[in-house]
Each structure stands twice: as structure tokens, then as C-alpha cells.
mmCIF file of C-alpha atoms in Angstrom:
data_model
loop_
_atom_site.group_PDB
_atom_site.id
_atom_site.type_symbol
_atom_site.label_atom_id
_atom_site.label_comp_id
_atom_site.label_asym_id
_atom_site.label_seq_id
_atom_site.Cartn_x
_atom_site.Cartn_y
_atom_site.Cartn_z
ATOM 1 C CA MET V 1345 45.959 25.372 48.955
ATOM 2 C CA LEU V 1346 45.329 22.749 46.160
ATOM 3 C CA SER V 1347 47.898 20.531 44.901
ATOM 4 C CA VAL V 1348 49.106 20.209 41.138
ATOM 5 C CA GLU V 1349 47.469 17.049 40.755
ATOM 6 C CA GLU V 1350 44.089 18.337 42.322
ATOM 7 C CA LEU V 1351 44.293 21.386 40.295
ATOM 8 C CA THR V 1352 45.241 19.014 36.849
ATOM 9 C CA ASP V 1353 42.377 17.055 37.973
ATOM 10 C CA ARG V 1354 40.115 19.972 37.928
ATOM 11 C CA LEU V 1355 41.195 21.136 34.698
ATOM 12 C CA ILE V 1356 40.370 18.037 33.325
ATOM 13 C CA ASP V 1357 36.935 17.670 34.706
ATOM 14 C CA LEU V 1358 35.976 21.063 33.074
ATOM 15 C CA SER V 1359 37.495 20.526 30.028
ATOM 16 C CA PHE V 1360 35.541 17.535 29.351
ATOM 17 C CA ALA V 1361 32.713 18.889 30.754
ATOM 18 C CA GLU V 1362 32.825 21.944 28.148
ATOM 19 C CA ASP V 1363 33.548 19.420 25.245
ATOM 20 C CA ILE V 1364 31.384 16.857 25.691
ATOM 21 C CA GLY V 1365 28.492 18.045 27.472
ATOM 22 C CA ASP V 1366 25.292 15.754 27.381
ATOM 23 C CA GLY V 1367 27.355 13.133 25.594
ATOM 24 C CA ASP V 1368 29.667 12.962 21.933
ATOM 25 C CA HIS V 1369 26.470 12.565 19.717
ATOM 26 C CA THR V 1370 28.732 12.079 16.722
ATOM 27 C CA THR V 1371 31.242 9.176 18.205
ATOM 28 C CA LEU V 1372 27.943 7.667 20.006
ATOM 29 C CA CYS V 1373 25.832 7.300 16.661
ATOM 30 C CA CYS V 1374 28.184 5.621 14.751
ATOM 31 C CA ILE V 1375 30.749 3.676 17.104
ATOM 32 C CA PRO V 1376 29.751 0.627 18.536
ATOM 33 C CA ALA V 1377 30.303 0.616 22.228
ATOM 34 C CA ASP V 1378 32.289 -2.565 22.321
ATOM 35 C CA LEU V 1379 34.660 -1.624 19.491
ATOM 36 C CA MET V 1380 38.089 -1.706 20.356
ATOM 37 C CA GLY V 1381 40.727 0.675 18.547
ATOM 38 C CA GLU V 1382 44.218 1.894 18.809
ATOM 39 C CA SER V 1383 45.508 5.540 18.162
ATOM 40 C CA LYS V 1384 49.126 6.842 17.739
ATOM 41 C CA LEU V 1385 50.735 10.589 18.872
ATOM 42 C CA LEU V 1386 52.180 11.618 15.587
ATOM 43 C CA VAL V 1387 54.488 14.493 15.581
ATOM 44 C CA LYS V 1388 54.312 16.733 12.358
ATOM 45 C CA GLN V 1389 56.895 19.599 13.007
ATOM 46 C CA PRO V 1390 60.645 19.301 14.924
ATOM 47 C CA GLY V 1391 60.587 20.858 18.721
ATOM 48 C CA ILE V 1392 60.253 19.442 22.134
ATOM 49 C CA ILE V 1393 58.060 17.136 23.352
ATOM 50 C CA ALA V 1394 55.908 17.917 26.741
ATOM 51 C CA GLY V 1395 52.458 16.908 28.442
ATOM 52 C CA VAL V 1396 53.449 13.309 27.781
ATOM 53 C CA GLU V 1397 52.811 12.461 31.833
ATOM 54 C CA VAL V 1398 49.619 14.742 31.782
ATOM 55 C CA ALA V 1399 48.075 12.742 28.522
ATOM 56 C CA LYS V 1400 48.395 9.918 30.458
ATOM 57 C CA VAL V 1401 46.844 11.198 33.156
ATOM 58 C CA VAL V 1402 43.665 12.423 31.273
ATOM 59 C CA PHE V 1403 43.017 8.896 29.380
ATOM 60 C CA HIS V 1404 43.055 7.372 32.460
ATOM 61 C CA ARG V 1405 40.683 9.806 33.947
ATOM 62 C CA PHE V 1406 38.317 9.322 31.345
ATOM 63 C CA ASP V 1407 38.221 5.537 31.049
ATOM 64 C CA PRO V 1408 40.844 3.681 33.066
ATOM 65 C CA THR V 1409 40.875 0.635 30.987
ATOM 66 C CA LEU V 1410 42.626 2.720 28.270
ATOM 67 C CA GLU V 1411 46.597 1.033 27.580
ATOM 68 C CA VAL V 1412 49.364 4.053 26.890
ATOM 69 C CA GLU V 1413 52.709 2.622 25.879
ATOM 70 C CA VAL V 1414 55.208 5.641 25.500
ATOM 71 C CA TYR V 1415 58.004 5.924 22.957
ATOM 72 C CA ILE V 1416 59.246 9.546 23.569
ATOM 73 C CA ASN V 1417 59.330 11.091 27.150
ATOM 74 C CA ASP V 1418 58.799 14.897 28.474
ATOM 75 C CA GLY V 1419 61.977 16.800 27.444
ATOM 76 C CA ALA V 1420 63.155 15.094 24.276
ATOM 77 C CA GLU V 1421 63.743 16.429 20.376
ATOM 78 C CA VAL V 1422 61.202 15.369 18.251
ATOM 79 C CA LYS V 1423 60.845 15.736 14.256
ATOM 80 C CA PRO V 1424 58.218 15.036 11.890
ATOM 81 C CA GLY V 1425 57.139 11.512 11.760
ATOM 82 C CA ASP V 1426 58.084 10.322 15.279
ATOM 83 C CA ILE V 1427 55.381 8.308 17.171
ATOM 84 C CA VAL V 1428 55.265 9.711 20.778
ATOM 85 C CA MET V 1429 52.571 7.359 22.182
ATOM 86 C CA SER V 1430 50.125 4.421 21.421
ATOM 87 C CA VAL V 1431 47.022 4.280 23.041
ATOM 88 C CA LYS V 1432 44.697 1.119 22.887
ATOM 89 C CA GLY V 1433 41.138 0.269 24.354
ATOM 90 C CA LYS V 1434 37.628 1.532 23.525
ATOM 91 C CA THR V 1435 37.123 3.435 20.238
ATOM 92 C CA GLN V 1436 34.891 5.657 21.940
ATOM 93 C CA SER V 1437 37.093 6.422 24.399
ATOM 94 C CA LEU V 1438 40.113 7.191 22.183
ATOM 95 C CA LEU V 1439 37.748 9.635 20.114
ATOM 96 C CA GLN V 1440 36.518 11.761 22.883
ATOM 97 C CA THR V 1441 39.881 11.913 24.810
ATOM 98 C CA GLU V 1442 41.709 13.047 21.686
ATOM 99 C CA ARG V 1443 40.731 16.962 21.414
ATOM 100 C CA LEU V 1444 41.669 17.448 24.842
ATOM 101 C CA MET V 1445 44.793 15.557 24.988
ATOM 102 C CA LEU V 1446 45.732 17.630 21.733
ATOM 103 C CA ASN V 1447 44.850 20.848 23.328
ATOM 104 C CA ILE V 1448 47.362 19.997 26.266
ATOM 105 C CA MET V 1449 50.253 18.688 24.625
ATOM 106 C CA GLN V 1450 50.158 20.862 21.424
ATOM 107 C CA ARG V 1451 50.469 23.782 23.932
ATOM 108 C CA MET V 1452 53.118 22.603 26.400
ATOM 109 C CA SER V 1453 55.303 21.079 23.347
ATOM 110 C CA GLY V 1454 54.683 24.780 21.784
ATOM 111 C CA ILE V 1455 55.824 26.327 25.074
ATOM 112 C CA ALA V 1456 58.805 24.058 25.805
ATOM 113 C CA THR V 1457 59.986 24.185 22.323
ATOM 114 C CA MET V 1458 59.986 28.330 22.456
ATOM 115 C CA THR V 1459 61.747 27.937 26.136
ATOM 116 C CA HIS V 1460 64.487 25.961 24.408
ATOM 117 C CA LYS V 1461 65.337 28.163 21.829
ATOM 118 C CA TYR V 1462 65.611 31.095 23.977
ATOM 119 C CA GLN V 1463 67.661 29.548 27.158
ATOM 120 C CA GLN V 1464 69.909 27.411 24.452
ATOM 121 C CA ALA V 1465 70.699 30.869 22.842
ATOM 122 C CA LEU V 1466 71.570 32.033 26.015
ATOM 123 C CA ILE V 1467 73.914 29.323 26.544
ATOM 124 C CA ASP V 1468 75.389 29.142 23.064
ATOM 125 C CA ALA V 1469 76.021 33.339 23.441
ATOM 126 C CA GLY V 1470 78.117 32.273 26.305
ATOM 127 C CA THR V 1471 76.110 34.009 28.870
ATOM 128 C CA LYS V 1472 74.883 31.840 32.667
ATOM 129 C CA THR V 1473 71.638 34.018 32.176
ATOM 130 C CA HIS V 1474 68.169 32.029 32.969
ATOM 131 C CA VAL V 1475 64.950 32.375 31.201
ATOM 132 C CA LEU V 1476 62.403 32.884 33.518
ATOM 133 C CA ASP V 1477 58.320 32.627 32.540
ATOM 134 C CA THR V 1478 55.718 34.896 34.466
ATOM 135 C CA ARG V 1479 52.289 34.888 35.452
ATOM 136 C CA LYS V 1480 51.068 35.548 31.935
ATOM 137 C CA THR V 1481 49.198 32.486 31.487
ATOM 138 C CA THR V 1482 46.191 30.900 30.067
ATOM 139 C CA PRO V 1483 43.426 30.803 32.853
ATOM 140 C CA GLY V 1484 43.347 27.313 34.466
ATOM 141 C CA MET V 1485 46.477 26.158 32.875
ATOM 142 C CA ARG V 1486 49.037 28.047 34.853
ATOM 143 C CA MET V 1487 50.518 25.056 36.334
ATOM 144 C CA LEU V 1488 50.811 22.803 33.069
ATOM 145 C CA GLU V 1489 52.286 26.026 30.977
ATOM 146 C CA LYS V 1490 54.852 26.700 34.144
ATOM 147 C CA GLU V 1491 55.977 22.657 33.724
ATOM 148 C CA ALA V 1492 56.070 23.298 30.039
ATOM 149 C CA VAL V 1493 58.679 25.970 30.792
ATOM 150 C CA LYS V 1494 60.540 23.673 33.010
ATOM 151 C CA ILE V 1495 60.664 20.783 30.820
ATOM 152 C CA GLY V 1496 61.960 23.429 28.029
ATOM 153 C CA GLY V 1497 64.806 23.902 30.163
ATOM 154 C CA GLY V 1498 63.647 27.406 31.916
ATOM 155 C CA MET V 1499 63.070 28.502 35.340
ATOM 156 C CA ASN V 1500 59.669 29.442 36.790
ATOM 157 C CA HIS V 1501 59.309 33.056 38.184
ATOM 158 C CA ARG V 1502 56.744 32.496 40.816
ATOM 159 C CA ILE V 1503 53.561 30.149 40.507
ATOM 160 C CA GLY V 1504 50.804 32.858 41.591
ATOM 161 C CA LEU V 1505 50.598 35.541 43.989
ATOM 162 C CA PHE V 1506 51.343 33.238 47.408
ATOM 163 C CA ASP V 1507 54.793 32.060 46.939
ATOM 164 C CA MET V 1508 56.763 35.180 46.648
ATOM 165 C CA ILE V 1509 56.567 38.960 47.179
ATOM 166 C CA LEU V 1510 56.694 40.799 43.764
ATOM 167 C CA LEU V 1511 56.746 44.935 44.400
ATOM 168 C CA LYS V 1512 55.823 46.202 41.029
ATOM 169 C CA ASP V 1513 55.555 49.595 40.097
ATOM 170 C CA ASN V 1514 51.666 49.992 41.441
ATOM 171 C CA HIS V 1515 52.669 48.376 44.538
ATOM 172 C CA ILE V 1516 55.404 50.728 45.082
ATOM 173 C CA ASP V 1517 53.416 53.826 43.773
ATOM 174 C CA PHE V 1518 50.307 53.452 45.997
ATOM 175 C CA CYS V 1519 52.949 52.638 48.933
ATOM 176 C CA GLY V 1520 54.996 55.804 48.565
ATOM 177 C CA GLY V 1521 57.856 54.387 47.340
ATOM 178 C CA VAL V 1522 60.555 51.191 46.974
ATOM 179 C CA HIS V 1523 61.710 52.035 50.840
ATOM 180 C CA ASN V 1524 58.428 51.799 52.316
ATOM 181 C CA ALA V 1525 57.441 48.890 49.926
ATOM 182 C CA ILE V 1526 60.286 46.560 51.017
ATOM 183 C CA SER V 1527 60.137 47.841 55.007
ATOM 184 C CA ARG V 1528 56.427 46.916 54.805
ATOM 185 C CA ALA V 1529 56.834 43.473 53.130
ATOM 186 C CA LYS V 1530 59.487 42.726 55.532
ATOM 187 C CA GLN V 1531 57.581 43.503 58.744
ATOM 188 C CA TYR V 1532 54.326 41.341 56.980
ATOM 189 C CA CYS V 1533 56.711 38.218 56.702
ATOM 190 C CA LYS V 1534 57.867 38.522 60.235
ATOM 191 C CA ASP V 1535 54.422 39.297 61.402
ATOM 192 C CA HIS V 1536 52.426 36.631 59.760
ATOM 193 C CA GLY V 1537 55.693 34.086 59.952
ATOM 194 C CA LYS V 1538 56.100 33.908 56.261
ATOM 195 C CA ASP V 1539 59.413 32.823 54.572
ATOM 196 C CA LEU V 1540 58.662 34.698 51.063
ATOM 197 C CA LYS V 1541 61.146 35.765 49.017
ATOM 198 C CA ILE V 1542 60.942 39.634 47.972
ATOM 199 C CA GLU V 1543 61.821 40.698 44.688
ATOM 200 C CA CYS V 1544 61.367 44.578 44.112
ATOM 201 C CA GLU V 1545 61.288 46.283 40.783
ATOM 202 C CA VAL V 1546 62.946 49.740 40.077
ATOM 203 C CA ARG V 1547 62.564 51.977 37.502
ATOM 204 C CA ASN V 1548 65.162 54.361 37.687
ATOM 205 C CA TRP V 1549 68.591 54.605 39.681
ATOM 206 C CA LYS V 1550 67.076 56.515 42.419
ATOM 207 C CA GLU V 1551 64.819 53.376 43.301
ATOM 208 C CA LEU V 1552 68.237 51.008 42.583
ATOM 209 C CA GLU V 1553 69.766 52.882 45.402
ATOM 210 C CA GLU V 1554 66.921 52.517 47.665
ATOM 211 C CA ALA V 1555 66.317 48.963 47.017
ATOM 212 C CA LEU V 1556 69.866 48.167 47.677
ATOM 213 C CA ALA V 1557 69.953 50.168 50.767
ATOM 214 C CA GLU V 1558 66.710 48.439 52.095
ATOM 215 C CA GLY V 1559 67.811 44.933 51.253
ATOM 216 C CA CYS V 1560 65.935 42.197 49.093
ATOM 217 C CA ASP V 1561 66.723 39.468 47.518
ATOM 218 C CA ARG V 1562 66.219 40.268 43.733
ATOM 219 C CA ILE V 1563 65.799 43.199 41.859
ATOM 220 C CA MET V 1564 64.181 43.213 38.669
ATOM 221 C CA PHE V 1565 65.448 46.017 36.040
ATOM 222 C CA ASP V 1566 62.307 47.549 34.160
ATOM 223 C CA ASN V 1567 62.907 49.080 30.655
ATOM 224 C CA PHE V 1568 66.811 49.790 31.528
ATOM 225 C CA THR V 1569 69.021 49.536 28.317
ATOM 226 C CA PRO V 1570 71.259 47.086 28.158
ATOM 227 C CA GLU V 1571 73.994 49.661 28.963
ATOM 228 C CA ASP V 1572 72.624 50.827 31.966
ATOM 229 C CA THR V 1573 72.042 47.382 32.723
ATOM 230 C CA LYS V 1574 75.401 46.545 32.965
ATOM 231 C CA LYS V 1575 75.814 49.365 35.060
ATOM 232 C CA ALA V 1576 73.154 48.655 37.347
ATOM 233 C CA VAL V 1577 74.682 44.643 37.703
ATOM 234 C CA GLU V 1578 78.054 46.367 38.618
ATOM 235 C CA LEU V 1579 76.359 48.666 41.213
ATOM 236 C CA VAL V 1580 74.636 45.405 42.617
ATOM 237 C CA ALA V 1581 77.640 43.773 42.870
ATOM 238 C CA GLY V 1582 76.451 40.625 43.622
ATOM 239 C CA ARG V 1583 74.453 41.601 46.974
ATOM 240 C CA CYS V 1584 71.135 39.907 45.511
ATOM 241 C CA GLU V 1585 69.799 38.584 42.616
ATOM 242 C CA THR V 1586 68.921 40.636 39.331
ATOM 243 C CA GLU V 1587 66.451 40.174 36.592
ATOM 244 C CA SER V 1588 65.478 42.510 33.355
ATOM 245 C CA SER V 1589 62.201 42.518 32.178
ATOM 246 C CA GLY V 1590 59.880 44.636 29.932
ATOM 247 C CA GLY V 1591 59.507 44.521 26.216
ATOM 248 C CA ILE V 1592 62.735 42.267 25.972
ATOM 249 C CA THR V 1593 62.660 39.471 22.697
ATOM 250 C CA PHE V 1594 64.143 37.005 21.571
ATOM 251 C CA ASP V 1595 66.434 39.135 19.286
ATOM 252 C CA THR V 1596 67.082 41.569 21.930
ATOM 253 C CA MET V 1597 67.713 39.353 24.902
ATOM 254 C CA ILE V 1598 71.535 38.694 24.279
ATOM 255 C CA PRO V 1599 73.026 42.119 25.230
ATOM 256 C CA TYR V 1600 71.087 42.363 28.404
ATOM 257 C CA ALA V 1601 72.268 38.580 29.115
ATOM 258 C CA LYS V 1602 75.843 39.896 28.565
ATOM 259 C CA ALA V 1603 75.266 42.413 30.716
ATOM 260 C CA GLY V 1604 75.447 40.169 33.572
ATOM 261 C CA VAL V 1605 71.740 39.440 34.921
ATOM 262 C CA ASP V 1606 71.006 36.530 36.346
ATOM 263 C CA PHE V 1607 67.585 36.230 35.021
ATOM 264 C CA ILE V 1608 65.262 37.483 31.875
ATOM 265 C CA SER V 1609 61.899 37.216 32.101
ATOM 266 C CA PHE V 1610 59.612 36.605 29.121
ATOM 267 C CA GLY V 1611 55.623 36.854 29.023
ATOM 268 C CA ALA V 1612 56.032 35.640 25.088
ATOM 269 C CA LEU V 1613 56.870 32.098 26.139
ATOM 270 C CA THR V 1614 52.987 31.592 27.630
ATOM 271 C CA HIS V 1615 50.529 34.317 26.200
ATOM 272 C CA SER V 1616 52.241 34.284 22.669
ATOM 273 C CA VAL V 1617 53.354 30.647 21.702
ATOM 274 C CA LYS V 1618 52.189 28.851 18.928
ATOM 275 C CA GLY V 1619 50.883 24.977 19.550
ATOM 276 C CA LEU V 1620 53.354 22.233 18.159
ATOM 277 C CA ASP V 1621 51.527 20.439 15.692
ATOM 278 C CA MET V 1622 50.528 16.569 16.030
ATOM 279 C CA SER V 1623 47.887 14.685 15.534
ATOM 280 C CA PHE V 1624 45.635 11.671 17.019
ATOM 281 C CA LYS V 1625 45.130 8.989 14.211
ATOM 282 C CA ALA V 1626 44.114 5.541 13.960
ATOM 283 C CA ALA V 1627 46.915 3.043 13.788
ATOM 284 C CA GLY V 1628 47.222 1.949 10.511
ATOM 285 C CA SER V 1629 45.916 4.733 8.805
ATOM 286 C CA ASP V 1630 47.910 6.136 5.972
ATOM 287 C CA LYS V 1631 47.732 9.612 7.396
ATOM 288 C CA LEU V 1632 50.510 8.343 9.537
ATOM 289 C CA VAL V 1633 52.514 8.731 6.965
ATOM 290 C CA ILE V 1634 54.515 12.169 6.479
ATOM 291 C CA LYS V 1635 54.283 13.418 2.944
#
């Protein structure tokens, strides 16, 4: 399995290849190769900043001579007019790295901002429920998007299909029921020497009873009402972790959290997020001033 660093490097290399191709002809035609400059990353709307550490990798992978000075670190709250970092070096390099850096930072910051909003609302409501992400991520950007969820105060559900067993409706139906699915998962882990947590999705009371009888690490209540969720949590009685999923939104999540579930998963954190507005401007430009 590739490390996070290796996956990030591959993403950056592919992104530069698709953006620059055989050359940034706009920059090359009008900017001398030896011209030096400085650009600053300007925040244009409030939120949680994320992607600073990745941005440093982007700059240095493209041009190791670029000098990056960070003023605001990942996880900090920002407001319009804040300067996150400045970058000095070859002007050509500043122009060619601008879009990739912004694409990554705007998306990661948008995810972190939304996650923080969800998690803080659950805390303010007096619950102990944690916000989880899903695998509904942008292809190639999963590691960065899940890191943004953590920066925003949420938790990662699983990275992929390899680090946890999640028995969902289709697995259960193809397998012939919850009992078969969980028992085969346990046997698989034993046969292959895998120490993987097993989570099982349940859609009704019969499946919940089967999951509890067979035993697993976490049970996911799929499309339960808040009232049924409360009953289900009471039935589980701490024997395993509990999670709510299925069409839950920011506006409807509080009753589920107050029902006592440990986790609520939200695909919207990564599949429907809007990037945080920011820009990368030449130092001294009058556009650095928010009007």
C-alpha cells in the first residue's frame, strides 16, 4: 500500500501534468525566467483553514528554491483579509503553482469549515456524538479530503476498502443475511490474519437482533427515525459502537445525536462541499485589500 506522502506526490505530479502540459505558454511568453517575486495567500471569507502543509509540498515539489513563510496554520479560524502565507522566488514558479495550490486549499478548507460547523453544533447541543466522513470523495484526493475532515474536528470512518470491514445492504443480501455476513467476516479475518474492525449495517429490528447475537464492533442504523434510533441504542446497551446514516443533514442531525448514537456519517462533507474563497496575489497588489 502506498503511503500518504506517496499518494500526495502522485496527485501533485498528475495535477501539474494535466494543467501545464508542454508548458505554461502564457507565463513563458511574458515573464522573464530570472524575474523574482512574492505572492501572498489571501482569505476572502470566514472559515477554517486547511491544506497549508500540502501547499508547502506543492511549492517545493515544483520548485525547491521557493521560500514559504506561514502565518496561519491548519485548523485555525480565519476571516476575510487574513494572510495565510507568503511565497518568494521565481515569478514563473509562483504563477505555475498558483492554481493547483488554490484548488487543494480551497477544497480542503471548505471541507474543514463544514465539518467544524457540524461538529460544533453537536457539541453545542450537549451531545457526545462524533461527525464521520464517508468514501464519497473526489477520486485521487481522498487522503487530502479526509485529512481536512480531521482538521475540521471530525473523524475518519475508514480510508478505503482495506482498513475496515463494513457489511452494507448489498453484502448482506448477496450473503444471505446478517448472520452469514458477520460470521464469514470473522472467519475471513481469522483465516487471513487480519485484525480489522467489523461494522454491520442494519435496516430493521430483525437485522439488529441478528447483529447483536453474532457480535461486531459497530452497528450502523440505516434510515432509522430518531425515535427508533433511541430504541436501538437502548437495545444495544453499550455492547458495541453505534452509528446513524442515511439522508441525515445538518438540519436533521440533532435528534439523532440526542438519541445517543456514537457517530453520524455525512457524505455531504466531501461530495457537496463548496470551496472556501481565497486568492494568491502578487505582494503589494491593491487587490490584497478587501473592500
